[in-house]
GROMACS .gro file of C-alpha atoms in nm:
model
  376
    1MET     CA    1  -0.454  -4.132  -0.357
    2LEU     CA    2  -0.110  -4.139  -0.222
    3LYS     CA    3   0.009  -3.985  -0.552
    4LYS     CA    4  -0.251  -3.720  -0.523
    5ILE     CA    5  -0.139  -3.636  -0.123
    6ILE     CA    6   0.238  -3.616  -0.229
    7LEU     CA    7   0.171  -3.368  -0.547
    8ILE     CA    8  -0.083  -3.148  -0.314
    9PHE     CA    9   0.219  -3.165  -0.035
   10ALA     CA   10   0.472  -3.058  -0.284
   11LEU     CA   11   0.277  -2.785  -0.399
   12MET     CA   12   0.226  -2.628  -0.074
   13THR     CA   13   0.578  -2.654  -0.005
   14ALA     CA   14   0.646  -2.453  -0.310
   15LEU     CA   15   0.452  -2.155  -0.200
   16PRO     CA   16   0.677  -1.842  -0.189
   17SER     CA   17   0.600  -1.744   0.183
   18LEU     CA   18   0.765  -2.100   0.293
   19ILE     CA   19   1.048  -2.090   0.030
   20PHE     CA   20   1.140  -1.754   0.177
   21ALA     CA   21   1.115  -1.817   0.544
   22GLN     CA   22   1.326  -2.116   0.471
   23ASN     CA   23   1.598  -1.939   0.256
   24PHE     CA   24   1.604  -1.636   0.499
   25GLN     CA   25   1.741  -1.823   0.766
   26LYS     CA   26   2.051  -1.879   0.566
   27ILE     CA   27   2.114  -1.503   0.527
   28LEU     CA   28   1.972  -1.365   0.896
   29CYS     CA   29   2.251  -1.146   1.007
   30LYS     CA   30   2.327  -0.877   1.229
   31ASP     CA   31   2.631  -0.687   1.120
   32GLU     CA   32   2.683  -0.406   0.872
   33PRO     CA   33   2.872  -0.619   0.578
   34CYS     CA   34   2.593  -0.870   0.559
   35VAL     CA   35   2.311  -0.605   0.579
   36LEU     CA   36   2.493  -0.414   0.284
   37GLU     CA   37   2.531  -0.699   0.070
   38ILE     CA   38   2.152  -0.721   0.087
   39LEU     CA   39   2.136  -0.369   0.036
   40LYS     CA   40   2.348  -0.392  -0.316
   41LYS     CA   41   2.067  -0.608  -0.446
   42PHE     CA   42   1.860  -0.277  -0.490
   43ASN     CA   43   2.077  -0.172  -0.747
   44SER     CA   44   1.980  -0.510  -0.950
   45GLN     CA   45   1.814  -0.453  -1.276
   46ASP     CA   46   1.628  -0.777  -1.213
   47ALA     CA   47   1.316  -0.670  -1.043
   48SER     CA   48   1.282  -1.004  -0.876
   49GLU     CA   49   1.594  -0.945  -0.702
   50VAL     CA   50   1.502  -0.607  -0.596
   51ALA     CA   51   1.170  -0.777  -0.463
   52ASP     CA   52   1.351  -1.022  -0.252
   53ALA     CA   53   1.552  -0.768  -0.107
   54VAL     CA   54   1.271  -0.560  -0.017
   55LYS     CA   55   1.114  -0.883   0.175
   56MET     CA   56   1.466  -0.926   0.349
   57LEU     CA   57   1.503  -0.601   0.451
   58GLU     CA   58   1.130  -0.543   0.587
   59TYR     CA   59   1.196  -0.897   0.768
   60LEU     CA   60   1.508  -0.766   0.924
   61ALA     CA   61   1.338  -0.421   1.033
   62ASN     CA   62   1.043  -0.575   1.183
   63GLU     CA   63   1.282  -0.821   1.360
   64ALA     CA   64   1.470  -0.537   1.501
   65ARG     CA   65   1.167  -0.365   1.626
   66LEU     CA   66   0.986  -0.683   1.784
   67THR     CA   67   1.310  -0.806   1.959
   68ASP     CA   68   1.466  -0.480   2.080
   69ASP     CA   69   1.800  -0.571   1.926
   70SER     CA   70   2.030  -0.300   1.952
   71ASP     CA   71   2.309  -0.448   1.722
   72LEU     CA   72   2.088  -0.536   1.449
   73LYS     CA   73   1.924  -0.202   1.502
   74SER     CA   74   2.277  -0.002   1.429
   75ALA     CA   75   2.348  -0.247   1.162
   76LEU     CA   76   2.069  -0.133   0.979
   77LYS     CA   77   2.059   0.236   1.044
   78ASN     CA   78   2.414   0.257   0.965
   79SER     CA   79   2.424   0.057   0.667
   80ILE     CA   80   2.120   0.195   0.495
   81LEU     CA   81   2.251   0.552   0.568
   82ALA     CA   82   2.557   0.468   0.396
   83PHE     CA   83   2.401   0.292   0.091
   84VAL     CA   84   2.160   0.618   0.048
   85GLY     CA   85   2.461   0.849   0.080
   86LYS     CA   86   2.690   0.633  -0.174
   87PHE     CA   87   2.391   0.546  -0.431
   88GLU     CA   88   2.217   0.873  -0.433
   89ASN     CA   89   1.995   0.787  -0.744
   90CYS     CA   90   1.881   0.432  -0.630
   91SER     CA   91   1.514   0.399  -0.714
   92SER     CA   92   1.440   0.225  -0.374
   93ASN     CA   93   1.616   0.488  -0.170
   94ASN     CA   94   1.285   0.644  -0.029
   95PHE     CA   95   1.158   0.324   0.065
   96LEU     CA   96   1.516   0.238   0.286
   97ILE     CA   97   1.463   0.584   0.458
   98SER     CA   98   1.105   0.543   0.536
   99LEU     CA   99   1.186   0.180   0.667
  100LEU     CA  100   1.422   0.355   0.953
  101SER     CA  101   1.085   0.458   1.148
  102LYS     CA  102   1.015   0.103   1.203
  103PHE     CA  103   1.324   0.046   1.459
  104CYS     CA  104   1.484   0.373   1.487
  105SER     CA  105   1.400   0.606   1.822
  106ALA     CA  106   1.432   0.952   1.869
  107SER     CA  107   1.767   0.962   1.984
  108ASP     CA  108   1.874   0.792   1.635
  109CYS     CA  109   1.728   1.139   1.425
  110SER     CA  110   1.970   1.363   1.439
  111ASP     CA  111   2.160   1.123   1.206
  112ILE     CA  112   1.834   1.091   0.962
  113MET     CA  113   1.792   1.482   1.008
  114GLN     CA  114   2.125   1.486   0.833
  115LEU     CA  115   1.929   1.409   0.511
  116ILE     CA  116   1.779   1.693   0.474
  117GLU     CA  117   2.097   1.865   0.382
  118ASN     CA  118   2.047   1.663   0.046
  119GLU     CA  119   1.748   1.803  -0.117
  120GLN     CA  120   1.660   1.492  -0.296
  121PHE     CA  121   1.595   1.331   0.050
  122ALA     CA  122   1.444   1.608   0.263
  123ASP     CA  123   1.085   1.544   0.233
  124ILE     CA  124   1.132   1.195   0.321
  125ALA     CA  125   1.360   1.237   0.587
  126ILE     CA  126   1.125   1.452   0.765
  127ARG     CA  127   0.826   1.253   0.732
  128THR     CA  128   1.041   0.935   0.841
  129VAL     CA  129   1.144   1.146   1.184
  130GLY     CA  130   0.769   1.258   1.215
  131ASP     CA  131   0.664   0.858   1.190
  132ILE     CA  132   0.910   0.806   1.513
  133SER     CA  133   0.736   0.899   1.861
  134GLY     CA  134   0.920   1.140   2.066
  135THR     CA  135   1.041   1.357   1.796
  136ASP     CA  136   0.847   1.677   1.878
  137GLY     CA  137   1.126   1.873   1.972
  138ILE     CA  138   1.332   1.802   1.664
  139ILE     CA  139   1.050   1.886   1.443
  140GLU     CA  140   0.949   2.192   1.618
  141LYS     CA  141   1.320   2.302   1.649
  142TYR     CA  142   1.353   2.255   1.251
  143ILE     CA  143   1.028   2.468   1.175
  144MET     CA  144   1.148   2.789   1.369
  145LYS     CA  145   1.461   2.747   1.238
  146ASN     CA  146   1.335   2.749   0.870
  147HIS     CA  147   1.010   2.954   0.944
  148ASP     CA  148   1.024   3.174   0.635
  149ASN     CA  149   1.111   2.875   0.405
  150PRO     CA  150   0.795   2.705   0.285
  151LYS     CA  151   0.985   2.412   0.060
  152HIS     CA  152   0.942   2.169   0.286
  153ASN     CA  153   0.598   2.246   0.431
  154ALA     CA  154   0.403   1.949   0.316
  155ALA     CA  155   0.649   1.713   0.491
  156LEU     CA  156   0.633   1.913   0.806
  157ALA     CA  157   0.275   1.936   0.843
  158TYR     CA  158   0.290   1.533   0.761
  159ALA     CA  159   0.489   1.542   1.066
  160VAL     CA  160   0.287   1.774   1.337
  161GLY     CA  161   0.010   1.579   1.231
  162LYS     CA  162   0.138   1.238   1.296
  163LEU     CA  163   0.310   1.367   1.643
  164GLY     CA  164  -0.020   1.565   1.730
  165MET     CA  165   0.171   1.864   1.805
  166SER     CA  166  -0.124   2.092   1.901
  167GLY     CA  167   0.093   2.406   1.977
  168MET     CA  168   0.170   2.401   1.599
  169LYS     CA  169  -0.230   2.494   1.484
  170ASN     CA  170  -0.166   2.866   1.431
  171GLU     CA  171   0.149   2.784   1.248
  172LEU     CA  172  -0.004   2.555   1.032
  173VAL     CA  173  -0.274   2.793   0.946
  174SER     CA  174   0.000   3.058   0.837
  175TRP     CA  175   0.125   2.837   0.594
  176LEU     CA  176  -0.236   2.810   0.377
  177LYS     CA  177  -0.145   3.151   0.208
  178GLY     CA  178   0.040   3.077  -0.104
  179ALA     CA  179   0.066   2.705  -0.069
  180ASP     CA  180   0.010   2.456  -0.321
  181ASN     CA  181  -0.278   2.227  -0.316
  182LEU     CA  182  -0.048   1.885  -0.204
  183THR     CA  183   0.069   2.118   0.089
  184LYS     CA  184  -0.259   2.281   0.146
  185TYR     CA  185  -0.393   1.895   0.196
  186GLU     CA  186  -0.137   1.800   0.450
  187ILE     CA  187  -0.198   2.096   0.647
  188TYR     CA  188  -0.558   2.046   0.637
  189ASN     CA  189  -0.493   1.646   0.733
  190ALA     CA  190  -0.292   1.756   1.028
  191LEU     CA  191  -0.520   2.034   1.147
  192LEU     CA  192  -0.804   1.759   1.171
  193VAL     CA  193  -0.570   1.588   1.379
  194ILE     CA  194  -0.444   1.860   1.623
  195GLY     CA  195  -0.757   2.140   1.608
  196ASP     CA  196  -1.030   2.004   1.769
  197ASP     CA  197  -1.247   2.334   1.800
  198ALA     CA  198  -1.538   2.467   1.540
  199LYS     CA  199  -1.330   2.729   1.405
  200THR     CA  200  -1.023   2.475   1.274
  201HIS     CA  201  -1.307   2.238   1.134
  202LYS     CA  202  -1.466   2.500   0.949
  203ILE     CA  203  -1.136   2.592   0.791
  204VAL     CA  204  -1.079   2.233   0.709
  205GLU     CA  205  -1.405   2.164   0.575
  206LYS     CA  206  -1.412   2.471   0.349
  207GLY     CA  207  -1.076   2.397   0.201
  208ALA     CA  208  -1.167   2.022   0.161
  209LYS     CA  209  -1.462   2.154  -0.084
  210LYS     CA  210  -1.205   2.360  -0.277
  211LEU     CA  211  -0.994   2.065  -0.315
  212TYR     CA  212  -1.272   1.846  -0.436
  213ARG     CA  213  -1.390   2.095  -0.695
  214ASN     CA  214  -1.031   2.110  -0.828
  215LYS     CA  215  -1.008   1.948  -1.215
  216ASP     CA  216  -0.668   1.769  -1.107
  217ALA     CA  217  -0.721   1.400  -1.018
  218VAL     CA  218  -0.478   1.389  -0.699
  219THR     CA  219  -0.637   1.741  -0.555
  220LYS     CA  220  -0.967   1.608  -0.602
  221VAL     CA  221  -0.905   1.254  -0.449
  222ASN     CA  222  -0.700   1.442  -0.157
  223GLY     CA  223  -1.026   1.651  -0.105
  224MET     CA  224  -1.243   1.340  -0.071
  225ARG     CA  225  -0.995   1.218   0.167
  226LEU     CA  226  -1.026   1.478   0.366
  227PHE     CA  227  -1.443   1.454   0.343
  228VAL     CA  228  -1.384   1.083   0.499
  229ALA     CA  229  -1.187   1.221   0.752
  230MET     CA  230  -1.427   1.461   0.880
  231LYS     CA  231  -1.764   1.297   0.809
  232GLY     CA  232  -1.734   0.930   0.774
  233GLU     CA  233  -2.019   0.773   0.621
  234GLU     CA  234  -2.180   1.107   0.540
  235SER     CA  235  -1.909   1.131   0.277
  236LEU     CA  236  -2.060   0.857   0.087
  237PRO     CA  237  -2.248   1.118  -0.149
  238TYR     CA  238  -1.913   1.259  -0.246
  239LEU     CA  239  -1.751   0.925  -0.309
  240TYR     CA  240  -2.030   0.774  -0.535
  241LYS     CA  241  -2.060   1.090  -0.718
  242SER     CA  242  -1.697   1.036  -0.802
  243LEU     CA  243  -1.739   0.702  -0.939
  244LYS     CA  244  -1.879   0.841  -1.272
  245ASN     CA  245  -1.585   1.077  -1.300
  246LYS     CA  246  -1.414   1.053  -1.668
  247ASP     CA  247  -1.071   1.029  -1.489
  248LEU     CA  248  -0.972   0.663  -1.395
  249ARG     CA  249  -0.753   0.813  -1.113
  250VAL     CA  250  -1.041   0.998  -0.950
  251ARG     CA  251  -1.281   0.644  -0.985
  252GLU     CA  252  -0.991   0.446  -0.827
  253GLY     CA  253  -0.946   0.686  -0.533
  254ALA     CA  254  -1.331   0.687  -0.452
  255LEU     CA  255  -1.304   0.289  -0.503
  256GLU     CA  256  -1.012   0.288  -0.245
  257LEU     CA  257  -1.210   0.552  -0.006
  258LEU     CA  258  -1.494   0.329  -0.022
  259VAL     CA  259  -1.330   0.007   0.137
  260PRO     CA  260  -1.375   0.091   0.492
  261PHE     CA  261  -1.745   0.134   0.452
  262ALA     CA  262  -1.813  -0.168   0.220
  263ASN     CA  263  -2.119  -0.376   0.316
  264PRO     CA  264  -2.378  -0.522   0.082
  265ASP     CA  265  -2.574  -0.208   0.063
  266VAL     CA  266  -2.253  -0.029  -0.038
  267CYS     CA  267  -2.146  -0.300  -0.268
  268ALA     CA  268  -2.456  -0.280  -0.459
  269THR     CA  269  -2.449   0.078  -0.500
  270VAL     CA  270  -2.107   0.102  -0.631
  271LEU     CA  271  -2.188  -0.180  -0.889
  272GLU     CA  272  -2.491   0.047  -0.999
  273LYS     CA  273  -2.267   0.330  -1.018
  274CYS     CA  274  -2.017   0.186  -1.216
  275SER     CA  275  -2.239  -0.013  -1.487
  276LYS     CA  276  -2.213   0.240  -1.736
  277ASN     CA  277  -1.792   0.206  -1.779
  278ASP     CA  278  -1.692   0.005  -2.066
  279SER     CA  279  -1.495  -0.232  -1.854
  280TYR     CA  280  -1.577  -0.373  -1.503
  281ALA     CA  281  -1.236  -0.434  -1.406
  282ASP     CA  282  -1.222  -0.186  -1.164
  283VAL     CA  283  -1.548  -0.266  -0.962
  284VAL     CA  284  -1.443  -0.624  -1.003
  285ALA     CA  285  -1.120  -0.580  -0.842
  286TRP     CA  286  -1.260  -0.373  -0.558
  287LEU     CA  287  -1.513  -0.657  -0.467
  288GLY     CA  288  -1.222  -0.884  -0.446
  289GLU     CA  289  -1.048  -0.633  -0.216
  290VAL     CA  290  -1.340  -0.607   0.018
  291LYS     CA  291  -1.432  -0.994   0.015
  292ASP     CA  292  -1.786  -0.910  -0.045
  293HIS     CA  293  -2.008  -1.255  -0.150
  294SER     CA  294  -2.304  -1.054  -0.184
  295GLN     CA  295  -2.217  -0.985  -0.543
  296ILE     CA  296  -2.040  -1.331  -0.631
  297GLY     CA  297  -2.261  -1.426  -0.888
  298PHE     CA  298  -2.167  -1.074  -1.105
  299VAL     CA  299  -1.795  -1.146  -1.047
  300ILE     CA  300  -1.846  -1.520  -1.153
  301ALA     CA  301  -2.024  -1.379  -1.495
  302GLN     CA  302  -1.703  -1.177  -1.571
  303LEU     CA  303  -1.486  -1.482  -1.594
  304SER     CA  304  -1.687  -1.497  -1.939
  305SER     CA  305  -1.626  -1.140  -2.002
  306GLY     CA  306  -1.463  -1.058  -2.359
  307ASP     CA  307  -1.251  -0.812  -2.183
  308ARG     CA  308  -0.911  -0.984  -2.079
  309LYS     CA  309  -0.850  -0.704  -1.803
  310THR     CA  310  -1.215  -0.775  -1.668
  311VAL     CA  311  -1.148  -1.182  -1.686
  312GLU     CA  312  -0.812  -1.135  -1.447
  313ALA     CA  313  -0.981  -0.900  -1.232
  314ALA     CA  314  -1.252  -1.152  -1.174
  315VAL     CA  315  -0.995  -1.447  -1.126
  316ARG     CA  316  -0.805  -1.218  -0.849
  317ALA     CA  317  -1.131  -1.113  -0.676
  318ILE     CA  318  -1.270  -1.505  -0.688
  319VAL     CA  319  -0.950  -1.593  -0.532
  320LYS     CA  320  -0.971  -1.334  -0.229
  321ILE     CA  321  -1.328  -1.350  -0.158
  322ASP     CA  322  -1.301  -1.775  -0.133
  323ASN     CA  323  -1.665  -1.828  -0.184
  324ALA     CA  324  -1.737  -2.186  -0.287
  325ASP     CA  325  -1.947  -2.104  -0.599
  326GLY     CA  326  -1.666  -1.894  -0.719
  327MET     CA  327  -1.407  -2.124  -0.667
  328ASN     CA  328  -1.596  -2.406  -0.835
  329ALA     CA  329  -1.651  -2.172  -1.144
  330LEU     CA  330  -1.253  -2.080  -1.140
  331ILE     CA  331  -1.160  -2.442  -1.143
  332PRO     CA  332  -1.226  -2.518  -1.510
  333MET     CA  333  -1.001  -2.245  -1.613
  334PHE     CA  334  -0.689  -2.394  -1.469
  335GLY     CA  335  -0.443  -2.470  -1.750
  336GLY     CA  336  -0.627  -2.286  -1.966
  337GLU     CA  337  -0.572  -1.919  -2.124
  338TYR     CA  338  -0.564  -1.758  -1.790
  339GLN     CA  339  -0.348  -2.022  -1.620
  340GLN     CA  340  -0.084  -1.734  -1.545
  341VAL     CA  341  -0.298  -1.525  -1.350
  342ILE     CA  342  -0.471  -1.813  -1.157
  343LYS     CA  343  -0.131  -1.918  -1.051
  344GLU     CA  344  -0.022  -1.566  -0.933
  345ALA     CA  345  -0.357  -1.554  -0.734
  346MET     CA  346  -0.369  -1.884  -0.590
  347LEU     CA  347   0.013  -1.819  -0.457
  348GLN     CA  348  -0.159  -1.540  -0.239
  349TYR     CA  349  -0.476  -1.778  -0.151
  350GLU     CA  350  -0.587  -1.781   0.216
  351GLY     CA  351  -0.819  -2.053   0.224
  352ASP     CA  352  -0.814  -2.438   0.199
  353PHE     CA  353  -0.542  -2.512  -0.058
  354CYS     CA  354  -0.525  -2.874  -0.047
  355LYS     CA  355  -0.886  -2.860  -0.119
  356VAL     CA  356  -0.893  -2.654  -0.410
  357MET     CA  357  -0.573  -2.857  -0.533
  358SER     CA  358  -0.762  -3.184  -0.490
  359ASP     CA  359  -1.068  -3.082  -0.683
  360VAL     CA  360  -0.846  -2.967  -0.941
  361ILE     CA  361  -0.662  -3.260  -0.981
  362LYS     CA  362  -1.003  -3.449  -1.025
  363GLY     CA  363  -1.066  -3.255  -1.345
  364ASN     CA  364  -0.903  -3.341  -1.730
  365ASP     CA  365  -0.555  -3.380  -1.811
  366GLN     CA  366  -0.498  -3.006  -1.898
  367GLN     CA  367  -0.614  -2.918  -1.519
  368LYS     CA  368  -0.394  -3.214  -1.399
  369LEU     CA  369  -0.069  -3.034  -1.565
  370ALA     CA  370  -0.194  -2.694  -1.443
  371VAL     CA  371  -0.122  -2.853  -1.072
  372LEU     CA  372   0.227  -2.989  -1.212
  373GLU     CA  373   0.321  -2.641  -1.376
  374MET     CA  374   0.238  -2.456  -1.055
  375LEU     CA  375   0.523  -2.642  -0.904
  376ASP     CA  376   0.801  -2.471  -1.132
   0.00000   0.00000   0.00000
């Protein structure tokens, strides 16, 4: 019994979140040189090193926002802007720029707006400023100055919507003529926020139908997003219909939009609509995402599927749902062919980790070894 307790305790302390929390105390910093050292990791070819850097920067950004630490805010802002300016082709630059909205205020936005001079960063810089409260005047000034230049209208429409700039309604409508489908979506989305009159809603509904009828997957999904924003549950028929679309991206988009409406009836309908697909992987993953217990029997059955992608989706879904029958069905698979995906899923488990590990240790030697392997 003592060995079992020690083993479970050791496994618990090996969880990534705890390791990160412990290790991060060593690198917590408030000056630019220290932040720049973290930023250098974004140029690494090692994906795990980049992932660690993302966690570190997000931690610092949240810390700066919650504590209102001016030194930390300044170090983060100056370091990020310096890094982006020096390493223009870093694949993480958009993430870094967007991170500024977590802790910057309107007074910092003149520095962020300078990024617009670099075409590569213009759209993300505008969106980031739009995510910062009190920047209405900055966005309006830029719109008026670049009135005849539609190049960044999609990003500007996003900012107008986020900031609730109702005075820009007519300006947005004027942008629709000649706009591409992405820009139209952003305009319609913004109009839903700032235009509460019947005429504006009619414009948006008509536009949403046109986007939905488009053959391009991204455009069709954006049409669905507008239907959901306008009609709520009344948009379910559009979403159900899209579950039978041949394009995986459309089906995935519909499933994503169905998440807020998930209940036993909706879950049953989703399963019915997806029943003709060659693989159940998408719907199984979705059932896990919404943590549905009503279809747990179906999810458990997929552990015996001959399709590897479906089995892996079922493993992840069962761990997310945390249903007793599901976890009991999963335990015999520890140490087997799917040990790696089980390990990855269990590291994110939100249930009674000690109980599950205790049950696994009661199994055969292969299952006991699986617990030991998780310590690596």
